GROMACS .gro file of C-alpha atoms in nm:
model
  302
    1MET     CA    1   1.464  -1.855   0.523
    2ASP     CA    2   1.240  -1.589   0.679
    3ASP     CA    3   1.198  -1.238   0.540
    4ARG     CA    4   1.414  -1.069   0.803
    5SER     CA    5   1.704  -1.303   0.730
    6SER     CA    6   1.670  -1.231   0.357
    7ILE     CA    7   1.692  -0.858   0.425
    8GLU     CA    8   1.998  -0.904   0.651
    9ILE     CA    9   2.177  -1.107   0.381
   10PHE     CA   10   2.095  -0.832   0.129
   11LEU     CA   11   2.229  -0.559   0.360
   12ASN     CA   12   2.548  -0.758   0.420
   13HIS     CA   13   2.588  -0.787   0.043
   14CYS     CA   14   2.545  -0.410   0.008
   15ALA     CA   15   2.807  -0.347   0.275
   16ILE     CA   16   3.068  -0.603   0.172
   17GLU     CA   17   3.024  -0.661  -0.201
   18ARG     CA   18   2.893  -0.323  -0.312
   19GLY     CA   19   3.080  -0.116  -0.052
   20LEU     CA   20   2.787   0.119   0.010
   21ALA     CA   21   2.844   0.406   0.252
   22LYS     CA   22   2.735   0.367   0.614
   23ASN     CA   23   2.466   0.636   0.580
   24THR     CA   24   2.323   0.467   0.269
   25LEU     CA   25   2.310   0.133   0.450
   26SER     CA   26   2.132   0.295   0.744
   27SER     CA   27   1.872   0.442   0.506
   28TYR     CA   28   1.822   0.103   0.336
   29ARG     CA   29   1.777  -0.064   0.674
   30ARG     CA   30   1.515   0.191   0.789
   31ASP     CA   31   1.325   0.170   0.462
   32LEU     CA   32   1.325  -0.210   0.451
   33GLU     CA   33   1.214  -0.222   0.815
   34LYS     CA   34   0.907  -0.020   0.710
   35PHE     CA   35   0.843  -0.267   0.431
   36LEU     CA   36   0.880  -0.563   0.667
   37ASN     CA   37   0.627  -0.408   0.908
   38TYR     CA   38   0.389  -0.355   0.614
   39LEU     CA   39   0.424  -0.721   0.514
   40ASN     CA   40   0.354  -0.841   0.869
   41GLN     CA   41   0.048  -0.617   0.901
   42ASN     CA   42  -0.092  -0.751   0.574
   43GLN     CA   43   0.015  -1.113   0.633
   44LYS     CA   44   0.233  -1.125   0.324
   45LYS     CA   45   0.575  -1.272   0.248
   46ILE     CA   46   0.856  -1.137   0.031
   47SER     CA   47   0.849  -1.454  -0.180
   48SER     CA   48   0.490  -1.386  -0.293
   49ILE     CA   49   0.512  -1.007  -0.341
   50THR     CA   50   0.393  -0.861  -0.673
   51PRO     CA   51   0.456  -0.516  -0.826
   52SER     CA   52   0.099  -0.426  -0.721
   53ASP     CA   53   0.187  -0.502  -0.359
   54VAL     CA   54   0.489  -0.274  -0.380
   55ALA     CA   55   0.275   0.000  -0.536
   56ALA     CA   56   0.026  -0.040  -0.248
   57PHE     CA   57   0.312  -0.008   0.003
   58LEU     CA   58   0.439   0.312  -0.162
   59HIS     CA   59   0.083   0.447  -0.163
   60ALA     CA   60   0.062   0.374   0.211
   61LEU     CA   61   0.380   0.578   0.262
   62ARG     CA   62   0.225   0.863   0.069
   63GLU     CA   63  -0.089   0.840   0.283
   64ALA     CA   64   0.138   0.862   0.588
   65LYS     CA   65   0.255   1.202   0.455
   66LEU     CA   66   0.609   1.088   0.365
   67ASN     CA   67   0.768   1.327   0.117
   68GLU     CA   68   0.826   1.217  -0.243
   69SER     CA   69   1.204   1.196  -0.214
   70SER     CA   70   1.171   0.955   0.080
   71ILE     CA   71   0.915   0.747  -0.109
   72ALA     CA   72   1.149   0.733  -0.409
   73ARG     CA   73   1.433   0.619  -0.181
   74ASN     CA   74   1.209   0.338  -0.046
   75ALA     CA   75   1.133   0.229  -0.402
   76VAL     CA   76   1.503   0.220  -0.491
   77ALA     CA   77   1.578   0.008  -0.183
   78LEU     CA   78   1.306  -0.239  -0.281
   79ARG     CA   79   1.426  -0.259  -0.641
   80SER     CA   80   1.775  -0.341  -0.519
   81LEU     CA   81   1.643  -0.598  -0.272
   82PHE     CA   82   1.432  -0.786  -0.527
   83ALA     CA   83   1.705  -0.777  -0.792
   84PHE     CA   84   1.947  -0.929  -0.541
   85LEU     CA   85   1.705  -1.199  -0.420
   86ALA     CA   86   1.619  -1.301  -0.777
   87LYS     CA   87   1.987  -1.328  -0.867
   88GLU     CA   88   2.055  -1.540  -0.558
   89SER     CA   89   1.763  -1.777  -0.620
   90GLY     CA   90   1.776  -1.781  -0.999
   91GLY     CA   91   1.409  -1.684  -1.013
   92GLU     CA   92   1.217  -1.404  -1.182
   93SER     CA   93   1.273  -1.050  -1.056
   94ILE     CA   94   1.000  -0.789  -1.020
   95ALA     CA   95   1.265  -0.518  -0.974
   96LYS     CA   96   1.218  -0.364  -1.318
   97GLU     CA   97   0.844  -0.339  -1.261
   98ILE     CA   98   0.886  -0.129  -0.947
   99LEU     CA   99   0.838   0.231  -1.055
  100VAL     CA  100   1.045   0.491  -0.872
  101PRO     CA  101   0.844   0.814  -0.823
  102ARG     CA  102   1.011   1.113  -0.984
  103SER     CA  103   1.047   1.387  -0.727
  104ALA     CA  104   1.078   1.749  -0.825
  105LYS     CA  105   1.438   1.864  -0.855
  106ARG     CA  106   1.504   2.093  -0.563
  107LEU     CA  107   1.768   2.359  -0.594
  108PRO     CA  108   2.029   2.344  -0.318
  109LYS     CA  109   2.028   2.633  -0.075
  110ALA     CA  110   2.352   2.828  -0.090
  111LEU     CA  111   2.458   3.073   0.178
  112SER     CA  112   2.591   3.414   0.084
  113ILE     CA  113   2.960   3.495   0.129
  114ASP     CA  114   2.866   3.731   0.415
  115GLN     CA  115   2.668   3.456   0.588
  116ILE     CA  116   2.960   3.215   0.558
  117ALA     CA  117   3.190   3.478   0.711
  118LYS     CA  118   2.944   3.537   0.999
  119LEU     CA  119   2.929   3.166   1.078
  120ILE     CA  120   3.307   3.126   1.080
  121ASN     CA  121   3.375   3.447   1.272
  122SER     CA  122   3.124   3.350   1.542
  123CYS     CA  123   3.369   3.091   1.676
  124ALA     CA  124   3.538   3.180   2.004
  125ASP     CA  125   3.914   3.206   2.049
  126ASP     CA  126   3.930   2.930   2.311
  127LEU     CA  127   4.060   2.581   2.233
  128SER     CA  128   3.723   2.441   2.121
  129GLY     CA  129   3.643   2.754   1.920
  130ILE     CA  130   3.976   2.727   1.736
  131ARG     CA  131   3.888   2.369   1.639
  132ASP     CA  132   3.535   2.470   1.536
  133ARG     CA  133   3.668   2.750   1.315
  134ALA     CA  134   3.904   2.505   1.143
  135ILE     CA  135   3.613   2.269   1.073
  136LEU     CA  136   3.390   2.545   0.931
  137GLU     CA  137   3.675   2.683   0.722
  138LEU     CA  138   3.749   2.338   0.580
  139LEU     CA  139   3.382   2.268   0.506
  140TYR     CA  140   3.367   2.583   0.296
  141ALA     CA  141   3.720   2.566   0.151
  142THR     CA  142   3.688   2.208   0.026
  143GLY     CA  143   3.317   2.142  -0.028
  144ALA     CA  144   3.365   1.813   0.156
  145ARG     CA  145   3.078   1.635   0.325
  146VAL     CA  146   3.074   1.651   0.705
  147SER     CA  147   3.135   1.274   0.720
  148GLU     CA  148   3.444   1.324   0.503
  149ILE     CA  149   3.578   1.604   0.722
  150ILE     CA  150   3.551   1.409   1.047
  151ALA     CA  151   3.707   1.103   0.878
  152LEU     CA  152   4.027   1.298   0.800
  153ASN     CA  153   4.352   1.182   0.958
  154ARG     CA  154   4.664   1.389   1.018
  155SER     CA  155   4.836   1.195   0.739
  156ASP     CA  156   4.572   1.318   0.491
  157ILE     CA  157   4.722   1.669   0.502
  158SER     CA  158   5.000   1.732   0.251
  159GLN     CA  159   5.216   2.044   0.251
  160ASN     CA  160   5.424   2.158  -0.042
  161ASN     CA  161   5.595   2.473  -0.161
  162GLN     CA  162   5.484   2.623  -0.491
  163GLU     CA  163   5.700   2.912  -0.614
  164GLY     CA  164   5.781   3.018  -0.259
  165VAL     CA  165   5.420   2.990  -0.139
  166GLU     CA  166   5.322   2.725   0.116
  167ALA     CA  167   5.030   2.520  -0.018
  168ILE     CA  168   4.817   2.250   0.143
  169THR     CA  169   4.605   1.974  -0.006
  170ILE     CA  170   4.392   1.721   0.179
  171LYS     CA  171   4.305   1.367   0.078
  172VAL     CA  172   3.930   1.319   0.105
  173ARG     CA  173   3.768   0.976   0.108
  174GLY     CA  174   3.429   1.000  -0.056
  175LYS     CA  175   3.141   0.764  -0.125
  176GLY     CA  176   3.244   0.412  -0.219
  177GLY     CA  177   3.589   0.471  -0.073
  178LYS     CA  178   3.695   0.689  -0.367
  179GLU     CA  179   3.977   0.931  -0.284
  180ARG     CA  180   4.029   1.280  -0.418
  181LEU     CA  181   4.281   1.555  -0.350
  182VAL     CA  182   4.139   1.898  -0.271
  183PRO     CA  183   4.344   2.219  -0.235
  184VAL     CA  184   4.301   2.429   0.079
  185GLY     CA  185   4.295   2.809   0.063
  186SER     CA  186   4.486   3.048   0.287
  187TYR     CA  187   4.200   3.115   0.534
  188ALA     CA  188   4.141   2.746   0.599
  189ARG     CA  189   4.516   2.680   0.608
  190LEU     CA  190   4.566   2.942   0.879
  191ALA     CA  191   4.270   2.806   1.083
  192LEU     CA  192   4.405   2.454   1.048
  193ASP     CA  193   4.754   2.561   1.157
  194GLN     CA  194   4.606   2.730   1.464
  195TYR     CA  195   4.413   2.417   1.554
  196LEU     CA  196   4.711   2.184   1.505
  197THR     CA  197   4.947   2.398   1.714
  198ARG     CA  198   4.714   2.526   1.987
  199SER     CA  199   4.414   2.295   2.036
  200ARG     CA  200   4.487   1.945   1.912
  201PRO     CA  201   4.796   1.885   2.132
  202ILE     CA  202   4.580   1.967   2.438
  203PHE     CA  203   4.286   1.751   2.325
  204ALA     CA  204   4.499   1.448   2.235
  205LYS     CA  205   4.501   1.192   2.516
  206ASN     CA  206   4.686   0.941   2.301
  207LEU     CA  207   4.985   1.057   2.096
  208LYS     CA  208   4.918   0.778   1.846
  209GLU     CA  209   4.565   0.903   1.770
  210GLU     CA  210   4.551   0.961   1.392
  211ALA     CA  211   4.215   1.142   1.373
  212LEU     CA  212   4.254   1.505   1.269
  213PHE     CA  213   3.960   1.651   1.460
  214LEU     CA  214   3.927   1.543   1.820
  215ASN     CA  215   3.665   1.560   2.092
  216GLU     CA  216   3.796   1.795   2.361
  217LYS     CA  217   3.690   1.571   2.651
  218ARG     CA  218   3.777   1.220   2.533
  219GLY     CA  219   4.054   1.297   2.286
  220THR     CA  220   3.899   1.062   2.030
  221ARG     CA  221   3.771   1.129   1.679
  222LEU     CA  222   3.497   1.392   1.668
  223SER     CA  223   3.157   1.240   1.589
  224ARG     CA  224   2.930   1.340   1.301
  225GLN     CA  225   2.668   1.454   1.551
  226SER     CA  226   2.920   1.683   1.725
  227ALA     CA  227   3.022   1.835   1.391
  228TRP     CA  228   2.655   1.904   1.314
  229GLN     CA  229   2.618   2.066   1.655
  230ILE     CA  230   2.916   2.292   1.584
  231VAL     CA  231   2.742   2.421   1.271
  232THR     CA  232   2.406   2.457   1.450
  233ASP     CA  233   2.565   2.651   1.736
  234ALA     CA  234   2.746   2.881   1.493
  235ALA     CA  235   2.415   2.954   1.317
  236LYS     CA  236   2.252   3.049   1.650
  237ARG     CA  237   2.540   3.277   1.746
  238SER     CA  238   2.528   3.441   1.403
  239GLY     CA  239   2.156   3.511   1.428
  240LEU     CA  240   2.080   3.319   1.108
  241ASP     CA  241   1.715   3.213   1.128
  242GLU     CA  242   1.713   2.963   0.842
  243ALA     CA  243   1.810   2.602   0.901
  244ILE     CA  244   2.185   2.580   0.850
  245SER     CA  245   2.348   2.241   0.799
  246PRO     CA  246   2.702   2.125   0.715
  247HIS     CA  247   2.575   2.044   0.365
  248GLY     CA  248   2.495   2.413   0.322
  249PHE     CA  249   2.870   2.478   0.316
  250ARG     CA  250   2.908   2.222   0.035
  251HIS     CA  251   2.627   2.385  -0.166
  252SER     CA  252   2.784   2.728  -0.109
  253PHE     CA  253   3.128   2.602  -0.212
  254ALA     CA  254   2.995   2.474  -0.546
  255THR     CA  255   2.769   2.772  -0.616
  256HIS     CA  256   3.034   3.032  -0.535
  257LEU     CA  257   3.291   2.856  -0.753
  258LEU     CA  258   3.054   2.848  -1.050
  259ASP     CA  259   2.953   3.210  -0.987
  260GLY     CA  260   3.323   3.296  -0.998
  261GLY     CA  261   3.369   3.130  -1.336
  262ALA     CA  262   3.508   2.789  -1.239
  263ASP     CA  263   3.474   2.511  -1.496
  264ILE     CA  264   3.196   2.267  -1.407
  265ARG     CA  265   3.428   1.969  -1.463
  266VAL     CA  266   3.668   2.110  -1.205
  267VAL     CA  267   3.381   2.157  -0.957
  268GLN     CA  268   3.268   1.800  -1.028
  269GLU     CA  269   3.616   1.671  -0.944
  270LEU     CA  270   3.640   1.878  -0.626
  271LEU     CA  271   3.298   1.760  -0.504
  272GLY     CA  272   3.375   1.398  -0.589
  273HIS     CA  273   3.066   1.355  -0.807
  274ALA     CA  274   3.077   1.043  -1.026
  275SER     CA  275   2.877   1.221  -1.297
  276VAL     CA  276   2.876   1.582  -1.410
  277THR     CA  277   2.495   1.556  -1.424
  278THR     CA  278   2.489   1.569  -1.043
  279THR     CA  279   2.704   1.883  -1.046
  280GLN     CA  280   2.485   2.053  -1.307
  281ILE     CA  281   2.210   2.118  -1.049
  282TYR     CA  282   2.433   2.398  -0.918
  283THR     CA  283   2.427   2.566  -1.259
  284LEU     CA  284   2.049   2.602  -1.215
  285VAL     CA  285   2.116   2.813  -0.907
  286THR     CA  286   2.343   3.051  -1.096
  287ILE     CA  287   2.097   3.072  -1.388
  288ASP     CA  288   1.823   3.169  -1.142
  289LYS     CA  289   2.047   3.449  -1.015
  290LEU     CA  290   2.104   3.568  -1.370
  291ARG     CA  291   1.729   3.574  -1.431
  292GLU     CA  292   1.670   3.774  -1.112
  293SER     CA  293   1.940   4.025  -1.201
  294TYR     CA  294   1.805   4.058  -1.555
  295ALA     CA  295   1.447   4.104  -1.437
  296SER     CA  296   1.543   4.374  -1.186
  297ALA     CA  297   1.789   4.563  -1.407
  298HIS     CA  298   1.669   4.550  -1.767
  299PRO     CA  299   1.414   4.820  -1.858
  300ARG     CA  300   1.223   4.585  -2.091
  301SER     CA  301   1.243   4.265  -1.889
  302LYS     CA  302   0.879   4.281  -1.776
   0.00000   0.00000   0.00000
C-alpha cells in the first residue's frame, strides 16, 4: 500500500469511526498533504519514518514561517496517523515520541456590548437584512459556532410558555454530533420571528426545505462562507477596523456572561465544551479587565 492510500484510509477512519467534524478532517487532510510532499521531496516513506524525521519536518514548517499553533496541529495529525497505522499493522508506534509544540495561550478577542449593537443594527430592513440581523442576533445570543448556526433546521426551534412569557430554545449540534439546548433571549427571538414571517417564506423555493437560514437566490441552506460574509459586511458598515469574525460573537457571548456573574459550568454547557478547562480561558479575559480597572483606579496600584 502506498503512502497516499494509507493516509486516505486513516482519514476515512477519522470520519466514520471517530466522527470528527468536517472542518477538523479538512485540517488533517491539508496537514498530511504537506507531510506527504515533504516525504516525496526527501525520498522517504511513511513505513521508515523515525521521530527525528518528524522533528525535521516540523522544523521545516517553522522555517517556512508557519505559526506555532499550526505547527502543533500538524504534530497532532501525525501522532494520530502513526498511532492508527501501528494499531492496524500491529507494529511499533512512534506516536508517543512525536512532541507537540506548546503554543502560547492566546486570549480570545471579545467585542464590547456597543460594538455588538453596532454590528447588529447595521443590517438593512430589506429581506436579506432581516435574515442577516437574525443570524447576528443568534450568534451573540447563543454563543454557537457559525457552522452550528447554518446547520439549524426549523424543527430545532422550540417554543414554550413560561409563566405567561413566550420562551424559545434551539437545539444546537456541536462537535462530534453532540446536541445541546440553548435559550434564546428576547432580542434574538424578535429578529428570528421577523425573519420567519417576512423573509424566509419569500426565499424558500421548496416548501419542504428544512434549513432555517436560506440563500435568497437559490432558496437552499446558507453556506458557511455566506455567513462569514454577512459578518464581514456588517463590520465594514459599522466602521470597525479590527478583523471581525463569527467566532468573535462566541468569544463575546462567553466573556459577557462571565462578566455578568454567570457560573462557569453554565457557560461551559452553553458553549458545548467537553471540558471546563477550555471554558476557563475566558476567565483570563475577565481577570485582565479586573487588573486594568485596579491599576487605573487604586491610588497605590503603581
